[in-house]
Short mmCIF file of C-alpha atoms and ligand atoms in Angstrom, two decimals:
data_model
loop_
_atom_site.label_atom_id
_atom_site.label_comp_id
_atom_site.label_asym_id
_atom_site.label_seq_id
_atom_site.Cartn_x
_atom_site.Cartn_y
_atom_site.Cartn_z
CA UNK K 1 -62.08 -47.02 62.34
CA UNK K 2 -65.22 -47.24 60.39
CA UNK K 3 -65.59 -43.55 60.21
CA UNK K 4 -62.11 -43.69 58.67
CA UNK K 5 -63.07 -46.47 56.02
CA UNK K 6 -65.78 -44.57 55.24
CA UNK K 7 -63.28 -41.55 54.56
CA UNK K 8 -61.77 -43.21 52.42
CA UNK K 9 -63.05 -44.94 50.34
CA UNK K 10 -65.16 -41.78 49.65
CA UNK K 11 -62.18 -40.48 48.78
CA UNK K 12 -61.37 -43.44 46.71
CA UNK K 13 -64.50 -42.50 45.17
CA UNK K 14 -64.32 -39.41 44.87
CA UNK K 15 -60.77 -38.75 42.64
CA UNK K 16 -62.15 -41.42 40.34
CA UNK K 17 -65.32 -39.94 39.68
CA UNK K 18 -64.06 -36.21 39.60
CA UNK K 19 -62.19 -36.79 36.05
CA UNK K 20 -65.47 -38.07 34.55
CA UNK K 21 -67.16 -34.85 36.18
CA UNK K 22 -64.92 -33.17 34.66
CA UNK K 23 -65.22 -34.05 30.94
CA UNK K 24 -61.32 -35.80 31.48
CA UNK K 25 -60.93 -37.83 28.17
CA UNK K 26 -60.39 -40.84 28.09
CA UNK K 27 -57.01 -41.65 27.50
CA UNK K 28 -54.25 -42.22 29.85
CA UNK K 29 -51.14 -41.00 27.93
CA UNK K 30 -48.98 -43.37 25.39
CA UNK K 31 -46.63 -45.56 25.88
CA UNK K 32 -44.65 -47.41 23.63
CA UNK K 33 -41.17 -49.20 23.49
CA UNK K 34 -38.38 -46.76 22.58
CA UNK K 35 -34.98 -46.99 21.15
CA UNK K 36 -32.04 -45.17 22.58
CA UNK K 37 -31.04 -42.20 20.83
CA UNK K 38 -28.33 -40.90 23.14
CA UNK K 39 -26.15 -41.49 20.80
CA UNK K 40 -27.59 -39.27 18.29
CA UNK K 41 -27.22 -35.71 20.77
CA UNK K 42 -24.61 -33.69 19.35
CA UNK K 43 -23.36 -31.07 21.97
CA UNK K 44 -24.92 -28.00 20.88
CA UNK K 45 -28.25 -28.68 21.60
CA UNK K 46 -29.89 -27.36 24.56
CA UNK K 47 -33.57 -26.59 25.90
CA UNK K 48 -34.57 -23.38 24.75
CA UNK K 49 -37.16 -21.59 26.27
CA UNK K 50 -38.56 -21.80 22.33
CA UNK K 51 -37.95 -24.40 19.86
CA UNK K 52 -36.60 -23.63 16.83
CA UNK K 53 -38.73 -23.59 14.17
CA UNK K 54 -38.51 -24.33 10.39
CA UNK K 55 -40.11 -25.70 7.41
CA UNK K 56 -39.65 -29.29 6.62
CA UNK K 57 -38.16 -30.53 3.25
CA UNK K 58 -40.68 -32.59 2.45
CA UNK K 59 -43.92 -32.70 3.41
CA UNK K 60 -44.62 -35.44 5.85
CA UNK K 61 -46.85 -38.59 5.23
CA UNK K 62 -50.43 -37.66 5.21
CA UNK K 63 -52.92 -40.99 5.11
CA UNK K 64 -52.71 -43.84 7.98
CA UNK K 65 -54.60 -47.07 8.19
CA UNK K 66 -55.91 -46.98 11.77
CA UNK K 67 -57.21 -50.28 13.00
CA UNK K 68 -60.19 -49.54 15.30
CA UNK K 69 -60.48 -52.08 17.76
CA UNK K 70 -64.47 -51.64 18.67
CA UNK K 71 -65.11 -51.73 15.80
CA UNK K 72 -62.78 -54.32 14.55
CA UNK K 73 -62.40 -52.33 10.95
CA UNK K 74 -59.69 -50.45 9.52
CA UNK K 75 -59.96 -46.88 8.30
CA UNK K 76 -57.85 -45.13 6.21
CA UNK K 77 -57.44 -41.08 7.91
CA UNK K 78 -55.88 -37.91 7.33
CA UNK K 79 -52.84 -37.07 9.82
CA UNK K 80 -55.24 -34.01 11.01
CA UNK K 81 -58.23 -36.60 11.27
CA UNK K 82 -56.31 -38.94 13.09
CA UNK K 83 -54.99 -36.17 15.39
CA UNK K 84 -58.02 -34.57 16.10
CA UNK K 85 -59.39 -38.13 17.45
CA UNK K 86 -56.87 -38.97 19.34
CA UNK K 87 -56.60 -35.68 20.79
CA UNK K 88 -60.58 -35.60 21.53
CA UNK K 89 -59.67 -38.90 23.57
CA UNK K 90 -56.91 -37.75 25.34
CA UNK K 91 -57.56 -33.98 26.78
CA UNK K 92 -61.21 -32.45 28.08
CA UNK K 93 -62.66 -29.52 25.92
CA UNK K 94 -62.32 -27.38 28.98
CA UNK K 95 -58.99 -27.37 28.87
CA UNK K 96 -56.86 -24.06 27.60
CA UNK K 97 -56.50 -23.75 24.09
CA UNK K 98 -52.71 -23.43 23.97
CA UNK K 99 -52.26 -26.75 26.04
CA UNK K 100 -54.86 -28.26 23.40
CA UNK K 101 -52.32 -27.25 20.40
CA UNK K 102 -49.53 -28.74 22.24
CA UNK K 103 -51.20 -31.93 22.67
CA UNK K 104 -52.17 -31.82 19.64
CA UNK K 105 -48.53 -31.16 18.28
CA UNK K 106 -47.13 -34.05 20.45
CA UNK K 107 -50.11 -36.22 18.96
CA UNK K 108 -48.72 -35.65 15.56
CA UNK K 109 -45.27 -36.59 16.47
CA UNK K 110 -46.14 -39.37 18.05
CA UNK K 111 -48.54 -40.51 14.61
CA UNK K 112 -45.47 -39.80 12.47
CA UNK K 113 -42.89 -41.78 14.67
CA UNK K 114 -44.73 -44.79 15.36
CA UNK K 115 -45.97 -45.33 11.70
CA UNK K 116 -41.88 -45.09 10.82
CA UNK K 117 -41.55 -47.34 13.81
CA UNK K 118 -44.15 -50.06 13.48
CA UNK K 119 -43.89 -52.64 16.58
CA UNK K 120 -42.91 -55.95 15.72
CA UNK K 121 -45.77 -57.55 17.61
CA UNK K 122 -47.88 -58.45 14.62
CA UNK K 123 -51.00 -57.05 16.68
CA UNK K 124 -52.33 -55.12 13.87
CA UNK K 125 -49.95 -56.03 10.42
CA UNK K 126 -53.30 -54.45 8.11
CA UNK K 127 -52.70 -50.91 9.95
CA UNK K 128 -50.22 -48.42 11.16
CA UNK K 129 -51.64 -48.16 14.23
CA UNK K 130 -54.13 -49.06 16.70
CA UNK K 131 -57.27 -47.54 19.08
CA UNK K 132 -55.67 -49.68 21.96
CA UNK K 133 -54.66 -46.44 24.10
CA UNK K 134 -52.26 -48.99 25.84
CA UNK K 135 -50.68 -50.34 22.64
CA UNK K 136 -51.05 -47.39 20.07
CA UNK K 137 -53.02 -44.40 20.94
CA UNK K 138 -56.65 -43.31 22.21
CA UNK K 139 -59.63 -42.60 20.06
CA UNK K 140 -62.50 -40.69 20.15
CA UNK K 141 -64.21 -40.27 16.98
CA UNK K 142 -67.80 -37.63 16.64
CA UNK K 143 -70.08 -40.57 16.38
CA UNK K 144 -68.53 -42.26 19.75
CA UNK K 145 -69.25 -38.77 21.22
CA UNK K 146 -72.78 -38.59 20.18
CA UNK K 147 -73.72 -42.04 21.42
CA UNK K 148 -71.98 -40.95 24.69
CA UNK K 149 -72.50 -37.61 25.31
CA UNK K 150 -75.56 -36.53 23.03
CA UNK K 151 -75.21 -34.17 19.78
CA UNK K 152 -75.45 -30.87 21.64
CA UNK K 153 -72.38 -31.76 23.89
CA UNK K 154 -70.70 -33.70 20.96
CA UNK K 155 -71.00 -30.73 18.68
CA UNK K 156 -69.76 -28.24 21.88
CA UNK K 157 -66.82 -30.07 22.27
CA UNK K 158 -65.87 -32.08 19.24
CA UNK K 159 -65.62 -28.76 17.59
CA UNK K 160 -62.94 -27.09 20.27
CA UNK K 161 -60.40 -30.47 18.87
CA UNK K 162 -61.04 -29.20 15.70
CA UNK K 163 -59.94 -25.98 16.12
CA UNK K 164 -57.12 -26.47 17.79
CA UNK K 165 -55.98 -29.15 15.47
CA UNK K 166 -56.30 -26.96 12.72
CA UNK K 167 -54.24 -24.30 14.43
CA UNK K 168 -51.52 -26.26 14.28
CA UNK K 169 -51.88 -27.77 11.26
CA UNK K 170 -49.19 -29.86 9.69
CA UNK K 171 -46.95 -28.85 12.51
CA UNK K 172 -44.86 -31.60 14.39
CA UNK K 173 -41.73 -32.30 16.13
CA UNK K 174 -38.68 -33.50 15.02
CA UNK K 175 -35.29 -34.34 16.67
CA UNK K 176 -32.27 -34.55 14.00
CA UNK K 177 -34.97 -34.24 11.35
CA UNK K 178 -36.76 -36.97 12.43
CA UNK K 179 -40.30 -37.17 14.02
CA UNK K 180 -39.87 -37.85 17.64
CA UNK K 181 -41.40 -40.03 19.87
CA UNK K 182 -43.74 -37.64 21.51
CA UNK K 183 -45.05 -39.38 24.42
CA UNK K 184 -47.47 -38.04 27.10
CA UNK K 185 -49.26 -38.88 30.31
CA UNK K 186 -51.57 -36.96 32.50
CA UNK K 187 -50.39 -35.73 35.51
CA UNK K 188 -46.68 -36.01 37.36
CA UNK K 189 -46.91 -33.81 40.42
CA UNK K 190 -43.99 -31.53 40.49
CA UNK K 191 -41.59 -33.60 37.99
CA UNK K 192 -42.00 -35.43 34.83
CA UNK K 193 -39.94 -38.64 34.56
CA UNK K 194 -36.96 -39.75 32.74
CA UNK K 195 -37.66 -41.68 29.76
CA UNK K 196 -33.89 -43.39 30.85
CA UNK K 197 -35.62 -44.08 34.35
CA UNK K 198 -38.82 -46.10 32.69
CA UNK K 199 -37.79 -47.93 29.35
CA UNK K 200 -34.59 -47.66 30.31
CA UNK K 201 -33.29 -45.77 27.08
CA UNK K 202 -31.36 -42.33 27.36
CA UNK K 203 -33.77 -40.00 24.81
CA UNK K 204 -32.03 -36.62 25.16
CA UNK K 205 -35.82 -34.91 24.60
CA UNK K 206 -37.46 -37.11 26.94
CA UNK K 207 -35.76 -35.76 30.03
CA UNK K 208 -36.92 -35.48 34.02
CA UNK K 209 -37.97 -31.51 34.25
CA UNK K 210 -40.34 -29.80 36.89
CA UNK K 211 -43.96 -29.55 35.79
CA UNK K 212 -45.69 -26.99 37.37
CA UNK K 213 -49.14 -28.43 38.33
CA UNK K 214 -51.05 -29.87 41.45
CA UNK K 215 -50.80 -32.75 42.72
CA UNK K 216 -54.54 -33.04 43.68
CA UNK K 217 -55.86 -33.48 40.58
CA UNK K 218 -55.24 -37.41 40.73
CA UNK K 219 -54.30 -37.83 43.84
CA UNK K 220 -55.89 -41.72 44.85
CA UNK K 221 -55.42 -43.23 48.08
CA UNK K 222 -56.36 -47.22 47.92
CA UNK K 223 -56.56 -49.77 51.16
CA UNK K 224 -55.67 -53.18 51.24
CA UNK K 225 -56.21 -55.78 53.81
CA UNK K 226 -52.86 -57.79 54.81
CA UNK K 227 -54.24 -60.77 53.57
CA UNK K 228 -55.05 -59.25 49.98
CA UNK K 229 -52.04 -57.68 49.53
CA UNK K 230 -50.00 -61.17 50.48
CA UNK K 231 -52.25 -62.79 47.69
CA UNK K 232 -50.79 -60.01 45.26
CA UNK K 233 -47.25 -59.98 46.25
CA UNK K 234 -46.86 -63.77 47.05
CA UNK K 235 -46.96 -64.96 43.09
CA UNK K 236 -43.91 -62.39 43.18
CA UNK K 237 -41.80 -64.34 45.49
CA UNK K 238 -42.54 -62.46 48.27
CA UNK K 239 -42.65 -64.56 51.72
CA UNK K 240 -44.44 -62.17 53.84
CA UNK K 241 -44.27 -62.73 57.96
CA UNK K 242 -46.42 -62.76 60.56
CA UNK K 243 -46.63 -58.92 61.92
CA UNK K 244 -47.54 -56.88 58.57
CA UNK K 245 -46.35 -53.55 60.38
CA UNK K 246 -42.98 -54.93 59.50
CA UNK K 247 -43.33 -55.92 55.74
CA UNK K 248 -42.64 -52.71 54.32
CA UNK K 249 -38.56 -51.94 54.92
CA UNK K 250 -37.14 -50.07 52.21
CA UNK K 251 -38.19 -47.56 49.76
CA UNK K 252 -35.96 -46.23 47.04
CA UNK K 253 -37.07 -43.03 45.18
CA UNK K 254 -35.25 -41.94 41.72
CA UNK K 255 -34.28 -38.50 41.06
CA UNK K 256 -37.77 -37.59 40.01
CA UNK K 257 -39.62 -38.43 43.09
CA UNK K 258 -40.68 -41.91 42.19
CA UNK K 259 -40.24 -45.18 43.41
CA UNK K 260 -37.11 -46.66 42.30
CA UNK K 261 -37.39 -50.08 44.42
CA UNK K 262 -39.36 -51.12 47.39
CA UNK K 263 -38.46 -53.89 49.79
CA UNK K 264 -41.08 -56.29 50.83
CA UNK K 265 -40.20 -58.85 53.47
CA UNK K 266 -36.71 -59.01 52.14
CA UNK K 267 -37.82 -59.39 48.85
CA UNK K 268 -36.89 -56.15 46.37
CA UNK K 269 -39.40 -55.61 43.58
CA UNK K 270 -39.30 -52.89 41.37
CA UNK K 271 -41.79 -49.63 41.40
CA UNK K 272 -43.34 -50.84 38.35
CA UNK K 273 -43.86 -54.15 39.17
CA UNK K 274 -45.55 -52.83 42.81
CA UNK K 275 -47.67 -49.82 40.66
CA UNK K 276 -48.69 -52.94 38.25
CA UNK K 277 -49.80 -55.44 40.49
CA UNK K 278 -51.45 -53.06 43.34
CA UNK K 279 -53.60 -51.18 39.97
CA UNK K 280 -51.61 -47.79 41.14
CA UNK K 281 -51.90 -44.41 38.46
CA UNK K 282 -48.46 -44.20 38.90
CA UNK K 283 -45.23 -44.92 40.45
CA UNK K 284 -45.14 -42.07 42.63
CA UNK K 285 -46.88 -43.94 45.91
CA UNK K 286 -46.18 -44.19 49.53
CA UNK K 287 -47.19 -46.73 51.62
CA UNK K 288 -48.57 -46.34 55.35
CA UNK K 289 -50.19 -49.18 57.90
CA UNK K 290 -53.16 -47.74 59.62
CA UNK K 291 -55.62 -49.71 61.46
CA UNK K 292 -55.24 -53.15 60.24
CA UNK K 293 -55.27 -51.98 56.59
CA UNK K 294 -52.34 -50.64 54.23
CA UNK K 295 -53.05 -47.20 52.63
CA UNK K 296 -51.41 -46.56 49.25
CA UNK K 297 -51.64 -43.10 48.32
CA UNK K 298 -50.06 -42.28 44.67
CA UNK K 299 -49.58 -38.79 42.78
CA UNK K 300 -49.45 -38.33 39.32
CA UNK K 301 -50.78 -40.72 35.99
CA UNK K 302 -49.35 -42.71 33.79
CA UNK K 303 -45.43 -43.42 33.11
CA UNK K 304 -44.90 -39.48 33.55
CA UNK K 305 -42.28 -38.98 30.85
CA UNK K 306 -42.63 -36.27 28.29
CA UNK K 307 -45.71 -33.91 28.21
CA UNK K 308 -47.98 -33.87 31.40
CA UNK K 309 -51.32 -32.62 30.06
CA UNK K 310 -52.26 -31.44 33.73
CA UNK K 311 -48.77 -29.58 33.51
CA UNK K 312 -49.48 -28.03 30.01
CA UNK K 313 -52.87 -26.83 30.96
CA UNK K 314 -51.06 -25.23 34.00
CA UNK K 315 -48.02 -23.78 31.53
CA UNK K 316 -51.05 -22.36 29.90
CA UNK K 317 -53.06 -21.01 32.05
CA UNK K 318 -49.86 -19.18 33.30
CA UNK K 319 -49.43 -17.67 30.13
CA UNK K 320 -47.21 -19.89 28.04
CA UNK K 321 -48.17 -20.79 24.39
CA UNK K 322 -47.69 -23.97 22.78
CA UNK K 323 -44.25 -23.86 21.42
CA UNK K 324 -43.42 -22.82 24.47
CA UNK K 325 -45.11 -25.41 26.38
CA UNK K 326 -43.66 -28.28 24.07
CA UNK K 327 -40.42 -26.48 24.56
CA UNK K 328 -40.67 -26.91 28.08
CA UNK K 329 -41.45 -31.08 27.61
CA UNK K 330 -39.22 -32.20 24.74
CA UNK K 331 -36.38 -29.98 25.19
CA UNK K 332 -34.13 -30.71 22.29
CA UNK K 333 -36.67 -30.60 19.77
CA UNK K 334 -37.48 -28.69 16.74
CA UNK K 335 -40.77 -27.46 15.45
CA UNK K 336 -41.78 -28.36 11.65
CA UNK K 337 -44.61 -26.20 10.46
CA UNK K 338 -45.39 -25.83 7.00
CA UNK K 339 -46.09 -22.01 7.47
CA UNK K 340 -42.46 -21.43 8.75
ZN1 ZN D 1 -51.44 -50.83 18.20
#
């Protein structure tokens, strides 16, 4: 038993250090409230193996006011300035160049689309959008890398965002000539997730399709004592019973793998709800009872719809470039580069 506990929580440990080891950035994918654009697909398009690509008519919008919440000030960037920060928050400089662009594509997108789509929150009415990686996107800016890191390491990797920002430059994706919502996450283990199946909106490029990476990388395994979960689930309306080897009853998975529903002492609460009140990366969890304790172990991070940067960096390592890589996440979409 306590050899066990000590197994895991080392393990616990262990995949939450490992991304830090790593260099992992620091964001956690986007996520946003989207619109349903079903009704938009007309019935030729497809997912090619390559998007199409072509120049757009006009030049898109090219200054933002980000509102940096650290900081509490609001800067006015460039589209590749803002890109290359976010993207220097949200993938590690060892990562493979060509999974780098495509992030750094889908970054743009996502820029272009939520400054046409501003959230009616009034969280930040001075800017277009916010450093709140939960409400708007992740930041990383040089300086925050040279307080953290030191200049050699700063300069080492600050440099690699750069470079693949500017390799792509100007280049985004649109869907019916529109910028789409280009959302991301880290890791989905084996399938990404329908955007239908999260915010509950059918987005013809934000589709369930395999993603070929591990599902190591973030695997997390968490315990929790009968009594701490019934504090969790209780404010839920759950009435748990006496023997907790019988609380668990029912587990409904979606089409990509992830928890649809679970069923706690009659009571049915969704996957979210369970992956938001237990702290889980994601909704792909299981649950076991072993010795006196419950073991969650989940796969994957974040919402899992649209790019998986685990799954690009796999793509590329394989071979695949960019376009094809973004190809392979928004299917549906076109390419606008200014050089086409
Ligand atoms: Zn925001």
């Amino acid at each position: 038993m306590k050899r066990y506990l000590q197994t895991l929580v080392f393990f616990v440990v262990a995949t939450a250090i490992l991304p830090m080891i790593l260099g992992t950035a620091t964001g956690r994918g986007n996520d946003v409230s989207i619109t349903d654009e079903s009704e938009k697909m007309t019935e030729n398009e497809s997912s090619p193996s390559k998007p199409q690509t072509s120049a757009p008519e006009q030049p898109p919008r090219d200054t933002f006011r980000v509102y940096v919440v650290s900081d509490d000030v609001t800067l006015t960037l460039s589209l590749e300035e803002l890109t290359t920060r976010v993207l220097y928050a949200e993938m590690p400089a060892s990562f493979e160049l060509e999974a780098l662009k495509a992030q750094a594509v889908a970054i743009r997108s996502y820029i272009l689309y939520a400054a046409a789509h501003p959230q009616d929150d009034e969280r930040h009415p001075q800017a277009d959008i916010c450093t709140d990686y939960s409400h708007c996107v992740a930041y990383r800016s040089y300086e925050d890398a040279v307080e953290a890191y030191g200049v050699v390491t700063a300069d080492d990797t600050y440099c690699v965002m750069v470079d693949a920002v500017a390799a792509t430059k100007g280049e985004y994706i649109t869907y019916n000539s529109e910028p789409i919502n280009a959302v991301f996450h880290a890791a989905s283990a084996g399938r990404t997730e329908s955007c239908k199946n999260i915010w509950g909106a059918d987005v013809p490029y934000l589709q369930s399709v395999e993603t070929p990476e591990s599902d190591d990388v973030y695997r997390e395994k968490k315990a929790f004592l009968p009594s701490e979960l019934k504090s969790l689930v209780e404010p839920l309306g759950v009435n748990t019973s006496y023997n907790p080897q019988s609380w668990f009853t029912e587990t409904v998975r979606n089409d990509s793998g992830r928890v649809d529903s679970v069923t706690i002492c009659g009571t049915t609460l969704s996957g979210k709800t369970v992956r938001s009140v237990l702290g889980l990366r994601s909704t792909n969890f299981s649950v076991e009872f072993v010795d006196g304790y419950f073991v969650v172990t989940t796969v994957g991070y974040g919402h899992g719809v649209g790019l998986s940067q685990e799954g690009a960096n796999t793509l590329a390592q394989n071979g695949a470039d960019y376009h094809t890589i973004l190809a392979h996440y928004y299917p549906c979409g076109c390419i606008m580069s200014p050089t086409a």
